[in-house]
Tab-separated table of C-alpha atoms and ligand atoms in Angstrom:
chain	number	residue	atom	x	y	z
V	1	MET	CA	141.826	-113.678	-6.199
V	2	LYS	CA	139.703	-110.647	-5.248
V	3	LYS	CA	136.206	-111.477	-5.414
V	4	ARG	CA	134.111	-108.457	-7.539
V	5	LEU	CA	130.331	-107.638	-7.145
V	6	PHE	CA	128.778	-106.574	-10.724
V	7	THR	CA	125.309	-107.181	-9.830
V	8	PRO	CA	122.749	-104.663	-9.901
V	9	GLY	CA	121.486	-105.173	-6.197
V	10	PRO	CA	123.472	-105.591	-4.272
V	11	THR	CA	126.370	-103.763	-4.935
V	12	PRO	CA	129.622	-103.172	-3.632
V	13	VAL	CA	130.091	-100.739	-0.587
V	14	PRO	CA	132.590	-98.736	-0.059
V	15	GLU	CA	134.967	-99.275	3.188
V	16	ASN	CA	134.526	-95.991	4.865
V	17	VAL	CA	130.336	-96.986	4.710
V	18	MET	CA	131.336	-100.249	6.343
V	19	LEU	CA	133.795	-99.192	9.104
V	20	ARG	CA	130.594	-96.905	10.181
V	21	MET	CA	128.451	-99.463	10.294
V	22	ALA	CA	130.726	-101.258	12.510
V	23	ALA	CA	130.796	-99.355	15.538
V	24	PRO	CA	128.987	-100.293	18.607
V	25	ILE	CA	125.390	-99.653	18.125
V	26	ILE	CA	123.504	-96.999	19.571
V	27	HIS	CA	119.827	-96.543	21.093
V	28	HIS	CA	117.600	-95.315	18.190
V	29	ARG	CA	115.389	-92.853	20.768
V	30	ASN	CA	118.293	-90.682	21.811
V	31	PRO	CA	119.579	-87.538	20.428
V	32	GLU	CA	122.392	-88.608	18.585
V	33	PHE	CA	120.581	-91.105	16.188
V	34	MET	CA	118.020	-88.487	15.886
V	35	GLU	CA	120.640	-86.035	14.492
V	36	ILE	CA	121.767	-88.849	12.201
V	37	LEU	CA	118.539	-89.495	10.875
V	38	GLU	CA	117.973	-85.719	10.595
V	39	ARG	CA	120.952	-84.890	8.093
V	40	VAL	CA	119.405	-88.673	6.065
V	41	HIS	CA	116.465	-87.039	5.805
V	42	GLU	CA	118.049	-84.188	4.296
V	43	ASN	CA	120.739	-85.828	1.872
V	44	LEU	CA	117.591	-88.009	0.628
V	45	LYS	CA	115.943	-85.113	-0.439
V	46	TYR	CA	118.724	-83.841	-2.624
V	47	LEU	CA	119.179	-86.684	-3.966
V	48	PHE	CA	115.492	-87.317	-5.069
V	49	ARG	CA	115.357	-83.353	-5.778
V	50	THR	CA	112.478	-82.579	-3.555
V	51	THR	CA	111.390	-80.740	-0.752
V	52	GLN	CA	109.037	-83.362	0.345
V	53	PRO	CA	109.458	-86.382	2.859
V	54	VAL	CA	111.531	-89.235	1.893
V	55	VAL	CA	110.730	-91.987	4.116
V	56	VAL	CA	113.227	-94.300	5.361
V	57	MET	CA	111.811	-98.056	5.747
V	58	THR	CA	113.418	-100.920	7.528
V	59	CYS	CA	112.685	-103.627	4.089
V	60	SER	CA	113.908	-104.285	1.419
V	61	GLY	CA	112.391	-102.133	-1.990
V	62	THR	CA	109.564	-104.277	-2.349
V	63	GLY	CA	108.553	-103.311	0.706
V	64	GLY	CA	108.597	-99.514	-0.122
V	65	MET	CA	106.534	-100.521	-3.592
V	66	GLU	CA	103.773	-102.415	-1.061
V	67	ALA	CA	103.748	-99.088	1.340
V	68	ALA	CA	102.875	-97.368	-1.510
V	69	ILE	CA	100.565	-99.230	-2.929
V	70	SER	CA	98.480	-99.996	0.483
V	71	SER	CA	98.711	-96.427	1.934
V	72	LEU	CA	97.104	-94.964	-1.083
V	73	PHE	CA	94.761	-97.163	-2.525
V	74	ARG	CA	91.781	-99.225	-1.763
V	75	GLN	CA	89.974	-101.969	-3.144
V	76	GLY	CA	88.075	-101.219	-6.624
V	77	ASP	CA	90.635	-98.112	-7.279
V	78	LYS	CA	91.904	-98.748	-10.829
V	79	LEU	CA	95.441	-98.671	-11.476
V	80	ILE	CA	97.434	-98.423	-14.922
V	81	THR	CA	100.782	-100.561	-14.842
V	82	ILE	CA	103.577	-101.245	-17.169
V	83	ASN	CA	105.096	-104.664	-17.302
V	84	GLY	CA	108.051	-104.726	-19.536
V	85	GLY	CA	109.887	-106.801	-17.280
V	86	LYS	CA	109.936	-108.487	-14.003
V	87	PHE	CA	110.064	-105.320	-12.152
V	88	GLY	CA	106.843	-103.837	-14.270
V	89	GLU	CA	105.038	-106.940	-13.405
V	90	ARG	CA	105.695	-106.638	-9.523
V	91	TRP	CA	103.336	-103.244	-9.380
V	92	SER	CA	101.017	-105.197	-11.517
V	93	GLU	CA	101.093	-108.130	-8.461
V	94	LEU	CA	100.630	-105.519	-5.836
V	95	ALA	CA	97.679	-103.333	-7.569
V	96	ARG	CA	95.890	-106.793	-8.045
V	97	ILE	CA	96.092	-107.677	-4.540
V	98	TYR	CA	95.534	-104.463	-2.848
V	99	THR	CA	93.136	-102.934	-5.583
V	100	GLY	CA	91.826	-105.793	-7.520
V	101	ASN	CA	91.640	-103.395	-10.257
V	102	CYS	CA	94.664	-103.391	-12.123
V	103	VAL	CA	94.725	-102.360	-16.182
V	104	GLU	CA	98.183	-103.958	-16.936
V	105	GLU	CA	100.129	-102.879	-20.133
V	106	LYS	CA	102.202	-105.540	-21.260
V	107	ILE	CA	105.241	-104.358	-23.196
V	108	GLU	CA	107.996	-106.430	-25.129
V	109	TRP	CA	111.140	-106.932	-22.408
V	110	GLY	CA	114.119	-104.392	-23.728
V	111	THR	CA	111.882	-101.782	-24.762
V	112	ALA	CA	110.281	-98.909	-22.868
V	113	ILE	CA	106.840	-97.379	-22.686
V	114	SER	CA	106.376	-94.336	-25.112
V	115	PRO	CA	104.161	-91.335	-23.831
V	116	GLU	CA	101.961	-91.587	-26.366
V	117	ARG	CA	100.944	-95.047	-25.016
V	118	ILE	CA	100.721	-93.964	-21.757
V	119	ALA	CA	98.100	-91.083	-22.883
V	120	GLU	CA	95.829	-93.206	-24.698
V	121	LEU	CA	95.967	-95.412	-21.852
V	122	LEU	CA	94.982	-92.518	-19.911
V	123	ASP	CA	92.013	-91.522	-22.078
V	124	GLU	CA	91.009	-95.164	-22.249
V	125	HIS	CA	90.873	-95.347	-18.341
V	126	PRO	CA	90.001	-91.562	-17.552
V	127	ASP	CA	88.922	-93.210	-14.074
V	128	ALA	CA	92.232	-94.711	-13.306
V	129	MET	CA	93.604	-93.501	-9.855
V	130	GLY	CA	97.427	-94.511	-10.453
V	131	VAL	CA	100.127	-95.280	-12.971
V	132	CYS	CA	102.889	-97.460	-11.958
V	133	ILE	CA	105.707	-96.592	-14.213
V	134	THR	CA	109.838	-98.201	-13.716
V	135	HIS	CA	112.339	-95.821	-14.111
V	136	SER	CA	115.261	-98.487	-15.078
V	137	GLU	CA	114.010	-101.929	-15.563
V	138	THR	CA	116.427	-104.130	-13.759
V	139	SER	CA	115.675	-107.384	-15.412
V	140	THR	CA	115.614	-106.030	-19.240
V	141	GLY	CA	118.422	-103.017	-18.369
V	142	THR	CA	115.850	-100.804	-19.959
V	143	ALA	CA	115.494	-97.165	-19.187
V	144	SER	CA	112.282	-94.987	-19.552
V	145	ASP	CA	111.891	-91.538	-20.285
V	146	VAL	CA	110.259	-90.565	-16.771
V	147	ARG	CA	110.316	-86.785	-17.162
V	148	ALA	CA	107.916	-87.403	-20.853
V	149	LEU	CA	106.015	-90.062	-19.141
V	150	CYS	CA	105.379	-87.670	-15.905
V	151	ALA	CA	104.361	-84.663	-18.008
V	152	ALA	CA	101.934	-87.278	-20.685
V	153	ILE	CA	100.017	-87.978	-17.289
V	154	ARG	CA	100.138	-85.052	-15.800
V	155	GLU	CA	98.454	-83.354	-18.855
V	156	ARG	CA	95.595	-85.313	-18.647
V	157	SER	CA	94.978	-86.709	-15.418
V	158	GLU	CA	94.675	-86.297	-11.932
V	159	ALA	CA	96.149	-90.171	-11.292
V	160	LEU	CA	99.156	-90.481	-8.914
V	161	ILE	CA	101.958	-91.486	-10.492
V	162	LEU	CA	104.086	-94.027	-8.765
V	163	VAL	CA	107.910	-94.163	-9.935
V	164	ASP	CA	110.211	-97.218	-9.102
V	165	GLY	CA	113.358	-95.767	-9.127
V	166	ILE	CA	114.942	-98.726	-7.639
V	167	THR	CA	117.984	-98.544	-10.025
V	168	ALA	CA	117.192	-95.228	-11.214
V	169	ILE	CA	118.070	-92.880	-8.388
V	170	GLY	CA	121.732	-92.243	-8.414
V	171	ALA	CA	121.994	-93.654	-11.499
V	172	HIS	CA	119.531	-91.382	-14.222
V	173	GLU	CA	118.587	-87.802	-13.813
V	174	PHE	CA	115.556	-87.474	-11.609
V	175	HIS	CA	113.799	-84.286	-10.516
V	176	PHE	CA	111.100	-85.484	-8.337
V	177	ASP	CA	109.041	-82.511	-7.645
V	178	ASP	CA	109.738	-80.733	-11.252
V	179	TRP	CA	108.689	-83.833	-12.861
V	180	GLY	CA	105.330	-84.349	-10.884
V	181	ALA	CA	105.994	-87.431	-9.430
V	182	ASP	CA	104.034	-88.837	-6.588
V	183	ILE	CA	105.980	-91.230	-5.118
V	184	CYS	CA	109.601	-92.737	-5.843
V	185	ILE	CA	111.371	-95.749	-4.458
V	186	THR	CA	114.813	-96.569	-4.132
V	187	GLY	CA	116.423	-99.635	-1.972
V	188	SER	CA	119.839	-99.528	-0.396
V	189	GLN	CA	121.596	-102.087	-2.028
V	190	LYS	CA	121.250	-100.664	-5.500
V	191	GLY	CA	122.595	-96.643	-6.197
V	192	LEU	CA	123.198	-96.018	-2.636
V	193	MET	CA	126.335	-98.023	-2.433
V	194	MET	CA	124.510	-100.042	0.813
V	195	PRO	CA	123.822	-103.589	2.090
V	196	PRO	CA	120.200	-104.527	1.720
V	197	GLY	CA	117.838	-104.079	4.398
V	198	LEU	CA	116.422	-100.099	3.421
V	199	ALA	CA	113.688	-98.837	1.308
V	200	LEU	CA	113.380	-95.371	0.955
V	201	VAL	CA	110.181	-93.338	-0.215
V	202	ALA	CA	109.606	-89.930	-1.408
V	203	VAL	CA	106.084	-88.573	-1.093
V	204	SER	CA	104.225	-85.794	-2.642
V	205	GLU	CA	102.134	-83.182	-1.217
V	206	ARG	CA	98.642	-84.973	-2.610
V	207	ALA	CA	99.887	-88.103	-1.794
V	208	GLN	CA	100.704	-87.143	1.473
V	209	GLU	CA	97.032	-85.400	1.409
V	210	ILE	CA	95.200	-88.438	0.233
V	211	ILE	CA	97.335	-90.470	3.193
V	212	HIS	CA	96.309	-88.203	5.549
V	213	ASN	CA	92.652	-88.775	4.997
V	214	ARG	CA	93.109	-92.515	4.664
V	215	LYS	CA	92.959	-93.644	8.373
V	216	HIS	CA	91.899	-96.828	8.247
V	217	GLN	CA	93.731	-99.114	5.313
V	218	PRO	CA	94.122	-102.605	5.999
V	219	GLN	CA	97.975	-102.192	6.807
V	220	TYR	CA	100.359	-102.083	9.666
V	221	TYR	CA	103.947	-102.271	9.467
V	222	LEU	CA	104.040	-101.068	5.987
V	223	SER	CA	102.203	-97.772	6.546
V	224	LEU	CA	103.176	-94.625	4.866
V	225	ARG	CA	100.856	-92.838	7.183
V	226	LYS	CA	102.969	-93.591	10.685
V	227	ALA	CA	106.519	-93.557	8.590
V	228	LEU	CA	105.430	-89.988	7.501
V	229	LYS	CA	104.324	-89.211	10.987
V	230	SER	CA	107.259	-89.860	12.428
V	231	HIS	CA	109.564	-88.800	10.009
V	232	ALA	CA	108.356	-85.327	10.607
V	233	GLY	CA	110.168	-85.117	14.276
V	234	ASN	CA	113.119	-86.947	12.569
V	235	ASP	CA	111.571	-90.850	14.296
V	236	THR	CA	110.820	-94.344	13.032
V	237	PRO	CA	107.457	-95.838	14.425
V	238	PHE	CA	109.271	-98.891	14.862
V	239	THR	CA	112.818	-100.135	15.612
V	240	PRO	CA	114.722	-98.694	12.132
V	241	ALA	CA	117.773	-100.688	11.006
V	242	VAL	CA	120.037	-98.414	13.206
V	243	SER	CA	123.343	-99.842	11.881
V	244	LEU	CA	122.059	-99.402	7.673
V	245	ILE	CA	121.189	-95.962	8.725
V	246	ILE	CA	124.410	-94.798	10.240
V	247	GLY	CA	125.781	-96.232	6.936
V	248	LEU	CA	123.552	-94.832	5.039
V	249	ASP	CA	124.326	-91.603	6.697
V	250	GLU	CA	128.097	-92.130	5.477
V	251	ALA	CA	126.844	-93.155	2.006
V	252	LEU	CA	124.367	-90.189	1.213
V	253	GLN	CA	127.468	-87.669	2.251
V	254	MET	CA	129.863	-89.358	-0.626
V	255	LEU	CA	126.991	-88.693	-3.147
V	256	ARG	CA	126.841	-85.348	-2.001
V	257	ALA	CA	129.798	-84.374	-1.859
V	258	GLU	CA	130.603	-86.034	-5.049
V	259	GLY	CA	127.446	-83.998	-6.443
V	260	ILE	CA	124.252	-85.374	-8.172
V	261	GLU	CA	125.004	-84.031	-11.417
V	262	ASN	CA	128.255	-85.992	-11.548
V	263	VAL	CA	126.644	-89.104	-9.677
V	264	TRP	CA	124.440	-89.191	-13.069
V	265	ALA	CA	127.249	-88.283	-15.392
V	266	ARG	CA	129.293	-90.930	-13.773
V	267	HIS	CA	126.891	-93.564	-14.633
V	268	GLU	CA	126.269	-92.522	-18.038
V	269	ALA	CA	130.007	-92.525	-18.760
V	270	LEU	CA	129.921	-96.026	-17.151
V	271	ALA	CA	127.352	-97.674	-18.906
V	272	GLY	CA	128.175	-96.201	-22.226
V	273	ALA	CA	131.729	-97.544	-21.972
V	274	CYS	CA	130.544	-101.275	-21.052
V	275	ARG	CA	128.031	-101.056	-24.290
V	276	LEU	CA	130.803	-100.376	-26.672
V	277	GLY	CA	133.114	-102.830	-25.036
V	278	CYS	CA	130.722	-105.507	-25.013
V	279	GLN	CA	129.705	-104.781	-28.947
V	280	ALA	CA	133.866	-104.935	-29.129
V	281	LEU	CA	133.343	-108.511	-28.155
V	282	GLY	CA	131.175	-109.240	-30.601
V	283	MET	CA	128.296	-109.714	-28.368
V	284	GLU	CA	125.136	-107.954	-28.757
V	285	LEU	CA	123.126	-105.627	-26.679
V	286	PHE	CA	119.435	-106.237	-25.319
V	287	SER	CA	117.548	-103.032	-24.649
V	288	GLU	CA	116.804	-100.530	-27.126
V	289	SER	CA	117.057	-97.858	-24.597
V	290	PRO	CA	119.524	-98.934	-22.017
V	291	SER	CA	119.475	-97.810	-18.587
V	292	TYR	CA	122.822	-96.300	-16.931
V	293	ALA	CA	122.149	-98.547	-14.071
V	294	VAL	CA	123.011	-101.962	-15.691
V	295	THR	CA	123.558	-103.169	-19.523
V	296	ALA	CA	121.932	-106.256	-20.491
V	297	VAL	CA	123.790	-108.345	-23.142
V	298	TRP	CA	123.015	-111.317	-25.315
V	299	LEU	CA	125.023	-114.086	-24.123
V	300	PRO	CA	127.979	-115.141	-27.087
V	301	GLU	CA	127.274	-117.261	-29.834
V	302	GLY	CA	127.676	-121.052	-28.782
V	303	ALA	CA	127.946	-120.115	-24.901
V	304	ASP	CA	126.408	-122.031	-22.293
V	305	TRP	CA	125.450	-119.501	-19.491
V	306	LYS	CA	126.206	-122.266	-16.717
V	307	GLU	CA	129.786	-122.322	-17.996
V	308	PHE	CA	129.920	-118.715	-18.751
V	309	ASN	CA	128.802	-117.728	-15.377
V	310	THR	CA	131.008	-120.309	-13.376
V	311	THR	CA	133.800	-119.200	-15.418
V	312	LEU	CA	133.217	-115.734	-14.653
V	313	LYS	CA	133.149	-116.605	-11.332
V	314	ILE	CA	134.970	-118.977	-9.813
V	315	LYS	CA	137.716	-118.425	-12.582
V	316	ASN	CA	137.868	-114.638	-12.314
V	317	GLY	CA	136.332	-113.555	-9.335
V	318	ILE	CA	133.439	-111.772	-11.107
V	319	THR	CA	129.666	-111.772	-10.145
V	320	VAL	CA	127.542	-110.728	-13.228
V	321	ALA	CA	123.594	-111.317	-12.945
V	322	ALA	CA	121.485	-113.863	-15.061
V	323	GLY	CA	118.813	-112.897	-17.146
V	324	GLN	CA	115.336	-113.718	-15.719
V	325	ASP	CA	111.998	-115.649	-16.785
V	326	ASP	CA	112.060	-116.385	-20.554
V	327	PHE	CA	115.868	-114.860	-20.599
V	328	LYS	CA	117.379	-116.886	-18.054
V	329	GLY	CA	120.284	-118.881	-20.111
V	330	ARG	CA	120.316	-116.259	-23.127
V	331	ILE	CA	120.891	-113.182	-21.551
V	332	PHE	CA	123.374	-111.546	-18.490
V	333	ARG	CA	123.474	-108.032	-16.884
V	334	ILE	CA	126.251	-105.936	-15.610
V	335	SER	CA	126.140	-103.639	-13.312
V	336	HIS	CA	127.887	-100.539	-12.786
V	337	LEU	CA	125.045	-99.196	-10.356
V	338	GLY	CA	126.724	-97.392	-7.196
V	339	TYR	CA	130.201	-97.573	-6.360
V	340	TYR	CA	131.937	-97.883	-9.385
V	341	ASP	CA	134.523	-96.093	-11.577
V	342	GLU	CA	136.460	-96.223	-14.556
V	343	LEU	CA	138.803	-98.866	-13.513
V	344	ASP	CA	136.278	-101.128	-12.713
V	345	MET	CA	135.132	-101.562	-15.710
V	346	LEU	CA	138.583	-102.414	-17.420
V	347	THR	CA	138.812	-104.799	-14.609
V	348	LEU	CA	135.261	-106.203	-15.520
V	349	MET	CA	136.050	-105.973	-19.745
V	350	GLY	CA	139.279	-107.726	-19.311
V	351	GLY	CA	137.456	-110.151	-16.532
V	352	LEU	CA	134.973	-111.060	-19.616
V	353	GLU	CA	138.059	-111.453	-22.233
V	354	ARG	CA	139.649	-113.809	-20.061
V	355	SER	CA	136.426	-115.879	-19.694
V	356	LEU	CA	135.790	-115.749	-23.225
V	357	LYS	CA	139.404	-117.447	-23.699
V	358	MET	CA	138.795	-120.098	-21.234
V	359	MET	CA	135.612	-121.093	-23.064
V	360	GLU	CA	137.456	-121.019	-26.143
V	361	ILE	CA	134.679	-118.517	-27.842
V	362	PRO	CA	136.461	-116.633	-30.372
V	363	PHE	CA	137.115	-112.680	-29.865
V	364	ARG	CA	139.799	-110.100	-30.596
V	365	VAL	CA	141.928	-110.241	-27.289
V	366	GLY	CA	141.868	-106.712	-26.004
V	367	ALA	CA	139.143	-105.270	-28.317
V	368	GLY	CA	136.730	-105.198	-25.053
V	369	VAL	CA	139.572	-103.128	-22.835
V	370	SER	CA	140.678	-100.844	-25.595
V	371	ALA	CA	137.046	-99.996	-26.536
V	372	VAL	CA	136.567	-99.424	-22.661
V	373	GLN	CA	139.806	-97.704	-22.354
V	374	ARG	CA	139.257	-95.312	-25.643
V	375	ALA	CA	135.503	-94.331	-24.677
V	376	PHE	CA	136.971	-93.009	-21.093
V	377	LEU	CA	140.046	-91.097	-22.543
V	378	GLY	CA	138.765	-89.783	-25.382
V	379	GLU	CA	140.342	-91.342	-28.291
A	1	PLP	C1	115.813	-104.848	-6.880
A	1	PLP	C2	114.545	-103.834	-7.551
A	1	PLP	C3	113.171	-104.420	-6.793
A	1	PLP	C4	112.971	-104.816	-5.823
A	1	PLP	O1	113.942	-104.739	-4.624
A	1	PLP	P1	114.383	-105.432	-3.450
A	1	PLP	O2	115.187	-104.583	-2.540
A	1	PLP	O3	114.661	-106.746	-3.794
A	1	PLP	O4	112.830	-105.733	-2.822
A	1	PLP	C5	112.314	-103.169	-7.496
A	1	PLP	N1	112.566	-102.689	-8.790
A	1	PLP	C6	113.762	-102.595	-9.291
A	1	PLP	C7	113.868	-102.013	-10.874
A	1	PLP	C8	115.056	-103.234	-8.665
A	1	PLP	O5	115.940	-103.269	-9.810
């Protein structure tokens, strides 16, 4: 039995990326590595649609979020955060620690914030120095309209826009420069088809200027100031995760060869087919605004999460993600983020059907697979 990973981080890693990472280690302060890092920097700009620096940090995605907050703000600075799930909540927790002044907008899980509501919040808090949003809320499988949100914020405020793009980059259309974001973060183990261990952080000109003028921030390792300074020389302030950066070089070249528009379209198609397949099996979708990275689904009527998960994993080799917090045991999440293709979705749906059958949950055999197949074949 093959093991197949359908979780929204870590995600599967292509063989050629693994092979690059298996090569003997090289030293990070030599021309060979700097050349690799230079290419990585260029291809990250391509991926984020920016001419501004995207720094590579050796930490997981959360480290990138903490680097952004701790580098840009000080105690007392007012930040607006949108909490519609685990990762929006993470912005709030970081804001509370580093500024002690967080206006948290809680929204129902599975819903996205509207540009109108963001505008209202800014009208209520004209002194806000930053707005923290989540492009694809992984805990609920919900996408927000970041283009419209950025426009609404820019129209009425100078507040910096911080985007958690950790499961959006490489799945959803995103234009860092054109949309006017100030920070966008992703992590290596999501759409980049890499093992965990790297955070990638895009920094706008405005944000760079603020960071440049903040010389005494209470931070050390997660300093964007240090990271940006080194970035300019295709270097890193500390020993980077050399092997991961070499793997990232390969993964970014794959994405670039596919073309970013095609990468976005592939995710949209896989997500659409996955939703149709789940519905054809009688399952209901959780989110009102589904992400192209991850599909959150209510567990079928009468199914027990533990049994469902074990049957999928142990008997069929398929790992999906559980629900979180209040939705633990009630929803599950299927990833189609990163190294997935159409046949992967057929396999996933086949595995779901086999598991339902083993659990004696009623459904029409072949309905899910057929819906996915028809979605891809345009029948
Ligand atoms: C995975 C994820 C994170 C956290 O990243 P880590 O790499 O686990 O630190 C943050 N935000 C979103 C939307 C994520 O999907």
